[in-house]
Short mmCIF file of C-alpha atoms in Angstrom, two decimals:
data_model
loop_
_atom_site.label_atom_id
_atom_site.label_comp_id
_atom_site.label_asym_id
_atom_site.label_seq_id
_atom_site.Cartn_x
_atom_site.Cartn_y
_atom_site.Cartn_z
CA UNK F 1 -28.28 6.66 1.98
CA UNK F 2 -25.96 5.20 -0.21
CA UNK F 3 -23.67 8.14 -0.06
CA UNK F 4 -24.16 9.28 3.18
CA UNK F 5 -22.83 6.12 4.00
CA UNK F 6 -20.16 5.90 1.50
CA UNK F 7 -19.21 9.55 3.20
CA UNK F 8 -19.23 8.40 6.69
CA UNK F 9 -16.61 5.81 5.17
CA UNK F 10 -14.50 8.33 3.77
CA UNK F 11 -14.43 9.70 7.44
CA UNK F 12 -13.63 6.51 9.44
CA UNK F 13 -10.93 6.03 6.76
CA UNK F 14 -9.18 8.92 7.39
CA UNK F 15 -8.90 7.71 11.27
CA UNK F 16 -8.13 4.08 10.52
CA UNK F 17 -5.77 4.24 8.24
CA UNK F 18 -3.60 6.63 9.52
CA UNK F 19 -1.01 3.84 11.61
CA UNK F 20 -0.45 2.48 8.16
CA UNK F 21 -0.48 5.78 5.60
CA UNK F 22 2.04 8.62 5.01
CA UNK F 23 0.35 11.55 6.69
CA UNK F 24 2.73 13.75 4.84
CA UNK F 25 2.03 12.19 1.46
CA UNK F 26 -1.86 13.34 1.11
CA UNK F 27 -1.58 11.75 -2.29
CA UNK F 28 -1.52 8.09 -1.03
CA UNK F 29 -4.98 5.78 -0.68
CA UNK F 30 -5.63 2.49 0.25
CA UNK F 31 -5.97 0.09 -2.59
CA UNK F 32 -7.68 -3.64 -1.44
CA UNK F 33 -7.75 -6.68 -3.89
CA UNK F 34 -4.83 -9.59 -4.93
CA UNK F 35 -1.65 -9.84 -6.09
CA UNK F 36 -0.40 -11.73 -8.91
CA UNK F 37 2.96 -11.51 -11.22
CA UNK F 38 1.81 -11.34 -15.01
CA UNK F 39 4.18 -11.41 -17.65
CA UNK F 40 7.24 -9.90 -15.13
CA UNK F 41 4.33 -7.12 -14.21
CA UNK F 42 3.13 -7.06 -10.17
CA UNK F 43 -1.04 -6.69 -10.70
CA UNK F 44 -3.20 -5.83 -7.94
CA UNK F 45 -6.47 -6.87 -9.17
CA UNK F 46 -9.47 -4.75 -6.55
CA UNK F 47 -12.09 -6.20 -4.87
CA UNK F 48 -14.64 -4.76 -6.69
CA UNK F 49 -17.43 -5.41 -9.14
CA UNK F 50 -15.34 -4.48 -12.14
CA UNK F 51 -11.97 -6.35 -10.79
CA UNK F 52 -10.16 -3.01 -12.24
CA UNK F 53 -6.34 -4.36 -12.80
CA UNK F 54 -3.61 -1.85 -11.66
CA UNK F 55 0.31 -2.51 -12.61
CA UNK F 56 2.38 -1.64 -9.38
CA UNK F 57 5.63 -0.37 -9.20
CA UNK F 58 8.00 0.89 -6.42
CA UNK F 59 7.79 4.37 -4.85
CA UNK F 60 11.10 6.37 -4.52
CA UNK F 61 12.92 4.13 -1.88
CA UNK F 62 10.80 1.54 -1.23
CA UNK F 63 11.29 -2.32 -2.72
CA UNK F 64 7.65 -3.86 -1.52
CA UNK F 65 6.72 -4.46 -5.29
CA UNK F 66 10.75 -5.70 -5.51
CA UNK F 67 10.40 -7.98 -2.78
CA UNK F 68 6.66 -9.65 -4.05
CA UNK F 69 8.16 -10.18 -7.08
CA UNK F 70 11.33 -11.78 -5.72
CA UNK F 71 8.91 -14.19 -4.14
CA UNK F 72 5.17 -14.06 -6.01
CA UNK F 73 2.37 -15.89 -5.09
CA UNK F 74 -1.65 -15.66 -4.97
CA UNK F 75 -2.15 -12.73 -1.75
CA UNK F 76 -4.59 -10.43 -0.49
CA UNK F 77 -3.26 -7.36 -0.01
CA UNK F 78 -3.78 -4.00 1.08
CA UNK F 79 -1.53 -1.31 -1.02
CA UNK F 80 -0.52 2.37 0.38
CA UNK F 81 0.02 3.67 -3.08
CA UNK F 82 -0.61 6.70 -5.20
CA UNK F 83 -2.46 6.43 -8.50
CA UNK F 84 -1.14 7.09 -12.45
CA UNK F 85 -1.74 6.29 -15.49
CA UNK F 86 0.94 4.95 -18.19
CA UNK F 87 -0.10 4.43 -21.91
CA UNK F 88 -3.77 4.64 -20.70
CA UNK F 89 -3.57 1.84 -18.14
CA UNK F 90 -3.99 2.18 -14.36
CA UNK F 91 -0.33 2.32 -12.19
CA UNK F 92 0.22 2.15 -8.85
CA UNK F 93 3.16 3.63 -7.45
CA UNK F 94 3.38 1.86 -4.07
CA UNK F 95 4.88 2.96 -0.51
CA UNK F 96 4.33 -0.21 0.72
CA UNK F 97 1.69 -3.09 2.02
CA UNK F 98 -0.17 -2.00 4.54
CA UNK F 99 -1.40 -6.11 4.74
CA UNK F 100 -0.48 -8.88 2.64
CA UNK F 101 -1.96 -12.58 3.29
CA UNK F 102 -0.86 -15.28 1.28
CA UNK F 103 -3.25 -17.92 0.19
CA UNK F 104 -6.16 -15.73 0.43
CA UNK F 105 -8.22 -13.75 -2.28
CA UNK F 106 -11.04 -11.03 -1.90
CA UNK F 107 -13.11 -12.37 0.94
CA UNK F 108 -16.36 -11.66 -0.91
CA UNK F 109 -15.55 -13.81 -3.14
CA UNK F 110 -13.89 -16.44 -1.27
CA UNK F 111 -16.89 -16.56 0.94
CA UNK F 112 -19.40 -17.16 -2.09
CA UNK F 113 -17.53 -20.09 -3.15
CA UNK F 114 -18.33 -22.04 -0.23
CA UNK F 115 -22.19 -20.62 0.16
CA UNK F 116 -23.78 -23.89 -0.81
CA UNK F 117 -21.75 -25.81 1.62
CA UNK F 118 -22.36 -23.80 4.69
CA UNK F 119 -24.21 -25.66 7.51
CA UNK F 120 -27.32 -24.13 7.99
CA UNK F 121 -28.46 -23.03 11.79
CA UNK F 122 -31.81 -21.86 12.81
CA UNK F 123 -33.78 -21.59 15.80
CA UNK F 124 -36.75 -23.71 14.07
CA UNK F 125 -37.46 -25.29 10.64
CA UNK F 126 -39.94 -22.96 9.58
CA UNK F 127 -37.46 -19.87 10.54
CA UNK F 128 -34.89 -21.91 8.52
CA UNK F 129 -37.18 -22.33 5.39
CA UNK F 130 -38.68 -18.59 5.52
CA UNK F 131 -35.05 -16.94 5.50
CA UNK F 132 -33.33 -19.45 2.92
CA UNK F 133 -34.91 -18.05 0.11
CA UNK F 134 -33.11 -14.92 0.42
CA UNK F 135 -29.40 -16.48 1.28
CA UNK F 136 -27.17 -15.71 -1.52
CA UNK F 137 -24.95 -13.26 -3.31
CA UNK F 138 -26.20 -10.14 -4.12
CA UNK F 139 -24.44 -7.05 -5.94
CA UNK F 140 -26.20 -3.17 -5.65
CA UNK F 141 -27.38 -1.89 -8.69
CA UNK F 142 -28.86 1.76 -9.87
CA UNK F 143 -26.06 3.20 -7.93
CA UNK F 144 -23.07 5.00 -10.08
CA UNK F 145 -19.38 5.42 -8.17
CA UNK F 146 -19.99 3.21 -5.44
CA UNK F 147 -19.90 -0.77 -5.98
CA UNK F 148 -20.81 -2.85 -3.34
CA UNK F 149 -21.45 -6.47 -2.84
CA UNK F 150 -23.77 -8.28 -0.11
CA UNK F 151 -23.89 -12.04 0.72
CA UNK F 152 -26.18 -13.68 2.89
CA UNK F 153 -25.34 -17.19 4.40
CA UNK F 154 -27.79 -19.72 5.20
CA UNK F 155 -26.24 -19.62 8.90
CA UNK F 156 -27.52 -16.44 9.45
CA UNK F 157 -24.16 -14.46 8.94
CA UNK F 158 -23.24 -11.99 6.55
CA UNK F 159 -20.46 -10.66 4.32
CA UNK F 160 -20.81 -6.76 3.32
CA UNK F 161 -17.81 -4.86 1.15
CA UNK F 162 -18.48 -1.57 -0.45
CA UNK F 163 -15.90 0.13 -2.96
CA UNK F 164 -16.54 4.25 -3.22
CA UNK F 165 -13.64 6.21 -4.76
CA UNK F 166 -10.43 5.08 -3.19
CA UNK F 167 -12.08 3.86 -0.03
CA UNK F 168 -12.92 0.62 0.93
CA UNK F 169 -14.57 -1.50 3.55
CA UNK F 170 -15.96 -4.14 4.86
CA UNK F 171 -18.18 -5.59 7.73
CA UNK F 172 -19.53 -8.93 9.15
CA UNK F 173 -21.80 -10.09 10.87
CA UNK F 174 -25.42 -11.77 11.95
CA UNK F 175 -28.17 -11.40 9.81
CA UNK F 176 -32.19 -12.03 9.71
CA UNK F 177 -35.41 -11.45 8.82
CA UNK F 178 -38.43 -9.22 10.34
CA UNK F 179 -41.70 -8.86 8.62
CA UNK F 180 -40.61 -7.36 4.92
CA UNK F 181 -36.99 -6.29 5.61
CA UNK F 182 -33.82 -7.99 6.68
CA UNK F 183 -31.55 -6.44 9.11
CA UNK F 184 -27.63 -6.62 9.39
CA UNK F 185 -26.20 -6.81 12.45
CA UNK F 186 -22.62 -6.03 12.44
CA UNK F 187 -19.81 -7.84 14.65
CA UNK F 188 -18.18 -5.02 16.57
CA UNK F 189 -14.76 -5.53 18.59
CA UNK F 190 -15.22 -5.71 22.56
CA UNK F 191 -15.05 -2.02 24.36
CA UNK F 192 -13.08 -3.73 26.83
CA UNK F 193 -10.88 -5.27 24.95
CA UNK F 194 -6.71 -4.10 25.57
CA UNK F 195 -5.74 -2.01 22.45
CA UNK F 196 -2.17 -2.98 22.79
CA UNK F 197 -0.49 -6.25 24.38
CA UNK F 198 3.31 -7.27 25.25
CA UNK F 199 4.35 -10.55 23.19
CA UNK F 200 7.85 -11.36 23.99
CA UNK F 201 11.62 -9.99 24.11
CA UNK F 202 13.66 -11.54 21.39
CA UNK F 203 17.14 -12.13 20.53
CA UNK F 204 18.52 -9.53 17.84
CA UNK F 205 17.84 -10.86 14.17
CA UNK F 206 18.95 -10.46 10.20
CA UNK F 207 15.72 -8.96 9.35
CA UNK F 208 16.08 -6.15 11.97
CA UNK F 209 19.86 -5.76 11.09
CA UNK F 210 19.06 -5.43 7.93
CA UNK F 211 16.03 -2.73 8.34
CA UNK F 212 18.46 -0.94 10.30
CA UNK F 213 21.10 -0.78 7.61
CA UNK F 214 18.21 -0.02 5.14
CA UNK F 215 17.69 3.29 7.31
CA UNK F 216 21.13 4.35 7.18
CA UNK F 217 21.37 3.93 3.75
CA UNK F 218 17.98 5.64 3.26
CA UNK F 219 19.60 8.77 5.29
CA UNK F 220 22.46 8.53 3.26
CA UNK F 221 20.25 8.79 -0.08
CA UNK F 222 18.41 11.74 1.57
CA UNK F 223 21.31 13.70 2.33
CA UNK F 224 22.71 12.88 -1.25
CA UNK F 225 19.61 13.69 -3.00
CA UNK F 226 19.78 17.17 -0.55
CA UNK F 227 23.15 18.05 -2.84
CA UNK F 228 22.79 16.33 -5.96
CA UNK F 229 18.81 17.04 -6.92
CA UNK F 230 19.40 15.72 -10.26
CA UNK F 231 20.08 12.28 -9.09
CA UNK F 232 15.78 10.90 -8.34
CA UNK F 233 14.55 9.00 -11.04
CA UNK F 234 17.52 8.08 -13.29
CA UNK F 235 15.78 4.61 -13.93
CA UNK F 236 14.05 3.80 -17.20
CA UNK F 237 10.43 4.06 -17.87
CA UNK F 238 9.46 1.24 -19.48
CA UNK F 239 7.22 2.57 -22.75
CA UNK F 240 4.59 1.26 -24.97
CA UNK F 241 5.29 1.39 -28.77
CA UNK F 242 2.30 3.50 -30.22
CA UNK F 243 -0.68 1.77 -31.79
CA UNK F 244 -0.71 1.35 -35.22
CA UNK F 245 -4.04 2.45 -36.32
CA UNK F 246 -6.14 0.92 -39.36
CA UNK F 247 -4.83 2.22 -42.48
CA UNK F 248 -1.95 4.00 -41.32
CA UNK F 249 0.43 3.39 -44.01
CA UNK F 250 3.81 1.68 -42.93
CA UNK F 251 6.69 3.97 -42.30
CA UNK F 252 9.97 3.07 -44.46
CA UNK F 253 12.91 1.26 -42.40
CA UNK F 254 15.38 3.78 -44.07
CA UNK F 255 12.60 6.28 -41.83
CA UNK F 256 12.99 4.04 -38.70
CA UNK F 257 16.67 4.10 -38.57
CA UNK F 258 16.95 7.89 -39.09
CA UNK F 259 14.84 8.11 -36.51
CA UNK F 260 16.55 5.88 -34.27
CA UNK F 261 19.98 7.56 -34.77
CA UNK F 262 18.08 10.85 -34.21
CA UNK F 263 16.95 9.80 -31.15
CA UNK F 264 20.20 8.64 -29.77
CA UNK F 265 22.18 11.92 -30.83
CA UNK F 266 19.16 13.63 -28.59
CA UNK F 267 19.79 11.72 -25.46
CA UNK F 268 23.80 11.73 -25.89
CA UNK F 269 23.30 15.21 -25.63
CA UNK F 270 20.83 14.87 -23.32
CA UNK F 271 22.94 13.37 -20.95
CA UNK F 272 25.96 15.72 -21.50
CA UNK F 273 23.49 18.57 -20.82
CA UNK F 274 22.95 16.60 -17.19
CA UNK F 275 26.92 16.09 -16.68
CA UNK F 276 27.48 19.68 -17.42
CA UNK F 277 25.31 20.74 -14.57
CA UNK F 278 26.09 18.88 -12.30
CA UNK F 279 30.06 19.74 -12.42
CA UNK F 280 28.53 23.45 -12.37
CA UNK F 281 26.43 23.06 -9.47
CA UNK F 282 28.89 21.14 -7.54
CA UNK F 283 31.91 23.21 -8.45
CA UNK F 284 30.41 26.15 -5.74
CA UNK F 285 31.66 26.32 -2.41
CA UNK F 286 28.59 26.18 -0.99
CA UNK F 287 26.18 23.16 -0.85
CA UNK F 288 22.92 24.93 -0.18
CA UNK F 289 21.45 25.31 -4.25
CA UNK F 290 18.45 27.76 -4.72
CA UNK F 291 15.72 26.97 -5.96
CA UNK F 292 16.26 28.08 -9.75
CA UNK F 293 19.58 25.57 -9.37
CA UNK F 294 17.11 22.44 -8.20
CA UNK F 295 14.87 23.36 -10.60
CA UNK F 296 17.33 23.15 -13.29
CA UNK F 297 18.88 20.34 -12.28
CA UNK F 298 16.07 18.26 -12.08
CA UNK F 299 14.42 19.82 -15.71
CA UNK F 300 17.52 18.05 -16.94
CA UNK F 301 17.41 14.78 -15.80
CA UNK F 302 13.86 14.88 -16.72
CA UNK F 303 14.76 15.87 -20.11
CA UNK F 304 17.70 13.05 -20.08
CA UNK F 305 15.08 10.20 -18.77
CA UNK F 306 12.67 11.01 -21.77
CA UNK F 307 15.37 11.28 -24.03
CA UNK F 308 16.84 7.66 -23.17
CA UNK F 309 13.05 6.00 -23.31
CA UNK F 310 12.84 8.18 -26.71
CA UNK F 311 15.88 6.68 -28.43
CA UNK F 312 14.97 2.59 -26.63
CA UNK F 313 11.84 2.83 -28.58
CA UNK F 314 12.59 4.15 -31.49
CA UNK F 315 15.72 1.85 -31.59
CA UNK F 316 13.21 -1.25 -31.05
CA UNK F 317 10.87 0.55 -33.91
CA UNK F 318 13.48 0.00 -36.03
CA UNK F 319 14.49 -3.12 -35.22
CA UNK F 320 18.11 -2.35 -33.73
CA UNK F 321 19.49 -3.60 -30.55
CA UNK F 322 18.73 -1.10 -28.10
CA UNK F 323 21.34 1.21 -27.60
CA UNK F 324 23.82 0.83 -24.55
CA UNK F 325 23.60 4.34 -23.02
CA UNK F 326 24.74 4.65 -19.46
CA UNK F 327 23.81 6.75 -16.18
CA UNK F 328 25.81 10.01 -16.80
CA UNK F 329 28.89 10.34 -14.69
CA UNK F 330 28.60 12.24 -11.71
CA UNK F 331 31.16 14.64 -9.35
CA UNK F 332 32.33 11.89 -6.68
CA UNK F 333 30.18 13.87 -4.16
CA UNK F 334 27.55 12.68 -5.85
CA UNK F 335 28.14 8.99 -5.66
CA UNK F 336 26.79 6.41 -2.94
CA UNK F 337 28.90 3.91 -0.95
CA UNK F 338 28.45 0.59 -2.27
CA UNK F 339 26.00 -1.28 -0.42
CA UNK F 340 28.84 -4.01 0.23
CA UNK F 341 30.73 -1.49 2.00
CA UNK F 342 28.22 -1.33 4.60
CA UNK F 343 27.58 -4.28 7.19
CA UNK F 344 23.90 -4.83 8.98
CA UNK F 345 25.16 -4.08 12.87
CA UNK F 346 26.07 -7.36 14.95
CA UNK F 347 23.56 -6.32 17.78
CA UNK F 348 20.79 -3.15 18.73
CA UNK F 349 17.61 -2.58 20.43
CA UNK F 350 14.14 -2.24 18.74
CA UNK F 351 11.05 -2.37 19.33
CA UNK F 352 8.20 -4.20 16.80
CA UNK F 353 4.27 -3.61 17.30
CA UNK F 354 2.23 -6.17 14.77
CA UNK F 355 -1.50 -6.14 14.27
CA UNK F 356 -2.98 -8.91 16.84
CA UNK F 357 -5.48 -10.48 13.89
CA UNK F 358 -3.07 -10.53 10.57
CA UNK F 359 0.42 -9.99 12.16
CA UNK F 360 1.34 -7.03 9.64
CA UNK F 361 3.69 -4.88 10.55
CA UNK F 362 2.35 -1.28 12.19
CA UNK F 363 3.87 2.04 11.51
CA UNK F 364 3.18 5.42 13.41
CA UNK F 365 2.99 3.81 16.52
CA UNK F 366 4.41 5.92 19.48
CA UNK F 367 6.75 4.35 21.96
CA UNK F 368 8.32 5.75 25.22
CA UNK F 369 11.39 3.30 26.23
CA UNK F 370 12.24 3.15 29.51
CA UNK F 371 15.54 2.26 30.95
CA UNK F 372 17.25 0.62 34.32
CA UNK F 373 18.32 4.20 35.02
CA UNK F 374 15.67 6.38 34.36
CA UNK F 375 16.40 7.44 31.05
CA UNK F 376 13.14 7.42 28.82
CA UNK F 377 13.34 7.36 24.76
CA UNK F 378 10.77 8.19 22.38
CA UNK F 379 10.56 6.69 19.29
CA UNK F 380 7.60 5.85 16.48
CA UNK F 381 7.61 2.40 14.45
CA UNK F 382 8.40 3.36 10.95
CA UNK F 383 8.65 1.40 7.61
CA UNK F 384 7.95 -1.63 5.76
CA UNK F 385 8.95 -4.17 8.98
CA UNK F 386 7.24 -1.46 11.41
CA UNK F 387 10.71 -1.28 14.08
CA UNK F 388 11.64 1.75 16.44
CA UNK F 389 15.26 1.54 16.74
CA UNK F 390 17.56 2.68 20.07
CA UNK F 391 19.99 4.84 17.96
CA UNK F 392 23.53 3.90 19.22
CA UNK F 393 24.63 1.99 21.88
CA UNK F 394 21.61 1.28 24.88
CA UNK F 395 23.47 1.57 27.80
CA UNK F 396 21.79 0.54 30.27
CA UNK F 397 18.84 -2.23 30.13
CA UNK F 398 15.21 -1.71 28.99
CA UNK F 399 12.77 -2.72 31.26
CA UNK F 400 9.75 -1.01 30.28
CA UNK F 401 7.28 0.49 27.47
CA UNK F 402 4.48 3.06 26.72
CA UNK F 403 2.57 2.79 23.33
CA UNK F 404 0.39 5.44 22.51
CA UNK F 405 -1.62 6.06 18.92
CA UNK F 406 -3.02 9.38 18.64
CA UNK F 407 -6.19 7.83 17.18
CA UNK F 408 -7.19 6.34 20.85
CA UNK F 409 -5.30 8.56 23.42
CA UNK F 410 -6.73 7.47 26.25
CA UNK F 411 -5.98 4.20 25.67
CA UNK F 412 -1.73 4.32 26.00
CA UNK F 413 -0.77 1.10 27.69
CA UNK F 414 2.20 0.92 29.78
CA UNK F 415 4.10 -2.46 29.83
CA UNK F 416 7.14 -3.91 32.09
CA UNK F 417 9.46 -6.23 31.25
CA UNK F 418 12.68 -8.20 32.79
CA UNK F 419 15.88 -5.90 31.59
CA UNK F 420 17.02 -5.94 27.72
CA UNK F 421 19.95 -4.84 26.58
CA UNK F 422 20.11 -6.51 23.18
CA UNK F 423 17.29 -7.73 21.10
CA UNK F 424 13.66 -7.03 19.64
CA UNK F 425 10.63 -6.14 22.16
CA UNK F 426 7.29 -7.57 20.22
CA UNK F 427 3.90 -5.92 20.92
CA UNK F 428 0.43 -6.31 19.22
CA UNK F 429 -2.03 -3.75 18.51
CA UNK F 430 -5.66 -4.56 17.76
CA UNK F 431 -5.81 -2.53 14.63
CA UNK F 432 -9.43 -3.52 13.99
CA UNK F 433 -10.82 -1.23 17.05
CA UNK F 434 -9.27 1.98 15.59
CA UNK F 435 -11.57 1.64 12.69
CA UNK F 436 -14.82 3.21 12.88
CA UNK F 437 -18.05 0.52 11.82
CA UNK F 438 -19.50 0.83 8.45
CA UNK F 439 -22.70 0.76 10.29
CA UNK F 440 -24.06 -1.11 13.82
CA UNK F 441 -27.29 -2.12 12.17
CA UNK F 442 -28.92 -1.64 8.47
CA UNK F 443 -31.95 -2.67 7.37
CA UNK F 444 -32.62 -3.77 3.93
CA UNK F 445 -36.31 -3.74 2.62
CA UNK F 446 -37.31 -6.56 0.82
CA UNK F 447 -38.63 -6.30 -2.87
CA UNK F 448 -39.42 -8.77 -5.24
CA UNK F 449 -36.21 -10.81 -4.05
CA UNK F 450 -34.14 -8.36 -4.53
CA UNK F 451 -33.14 -5.92 -1.32
CA UNK F 452 -33.65 -1.96 -1.16
CA UNK F 453 -31.63 0.42 0.69
CA UNK F 454 -34.25 2.94 1.20
CA UNK F 455 -35.98 5.45 -0.37
CA UNK F 456 -35.74 6.10 -4.94
CA UNK F 457 -32.25 6.24 -6.07
CA UNK F 458 -30.98 4.53 -2.92
CA UNK F 459 -30.37 1.47 -5.30
CA UNK F 460 -30.91 -2.04 -4.80
CA UNK F 461 -29.53 -5.35 -4.25
CA UNK F 462 -29.94 -8.07 -7.05
CA UNK F 463 -28.99 -11.40 -6.42
CA UNK F 464 -26.61 -13.29 -8.60
CA UNK F 465 -28.53 -16.12 -10.39
#
């Protein structure tokens, strides 16, 4: 039963997560947990039974982790990322935070800590006393690959959480005892609640202006990488020194210094190869590179990055200062304009859509903006800010908008508002309505203080002492 439930969550997640996930990057998943900074590293501790810890790094073009590191603090987060390992440790390459709530921890643990102080509400003292012996914090046991927790409160409410692979799901609602079983009834969003709402028309602001500037620079980056495929990943990836195995003889200092010198020569040679190949590639009359050119350029860049990392590690192992290995000197056509040369636009017209409950900006919401002259401009919210911007001068004022998400094609919403020529049109979307419920009701059989999901092999919820 638990595997059928987990599998259904995988299907539900594919629909519910679309507004905040890259549909063109199938390797991305959503990881839920709490954020913190530990020894300069941003760490996500996942909300699962094992409290798995991941080191977070920004993906190409992303600044989400860097922004959090600059303004750290305990926070609950839903992280859109791809999984990998470095030196045997789990690492997430982050595209964005789908949601971040400062000061909040994993909801189930947070709720469990207040269990003892929850007020009791019941229809009668007898019913409350009969149910009271089942309240508490339960963990699912007897099932591999699936982690689940259940919190039964004395006031008749519950919190439920399940982790299956990279899929996390939660539910809350009311519970009651029915004979030798308990019934969990999930709270569902009212079917008649609007999916979208118009919030306000606000003046153009610095955040929107910076977003426009970042997008322009991002477009320049994409064009530049098309011309110069040896550019991606010029940063140095930190490495970890290999462990010293018990009984291994120490390496003489002279040998370590010789290794450092050899690694430095190798890095200098690899850098020269990148510079030579870059000059050769850019000397052609056409900027359209063949697949072979692209592959050779990227191989050379990868060899340079690996050699530079090895040279730095060898220097540290020998007790020497890290060598000053600057990036390769590339042709002028491969140089980006300095960020200081660009200025954020002083005015503009944009749309922002955010989640009704959390205020998290939402991506992949289609917006059809109507103007006073009858023109319609179609756009989609993107980026970490959940913005969509009118390209170039707006011309006439915007007077209305229609919002659409693919998951609910029959629930488009159309709004009219006073004419707006410059500023941000803010809308909300009740994202919870897009998520298929994990269950509407779930019956658990009582067995000697534990709660059973079903037949043999389905696992049992054991109460934490």
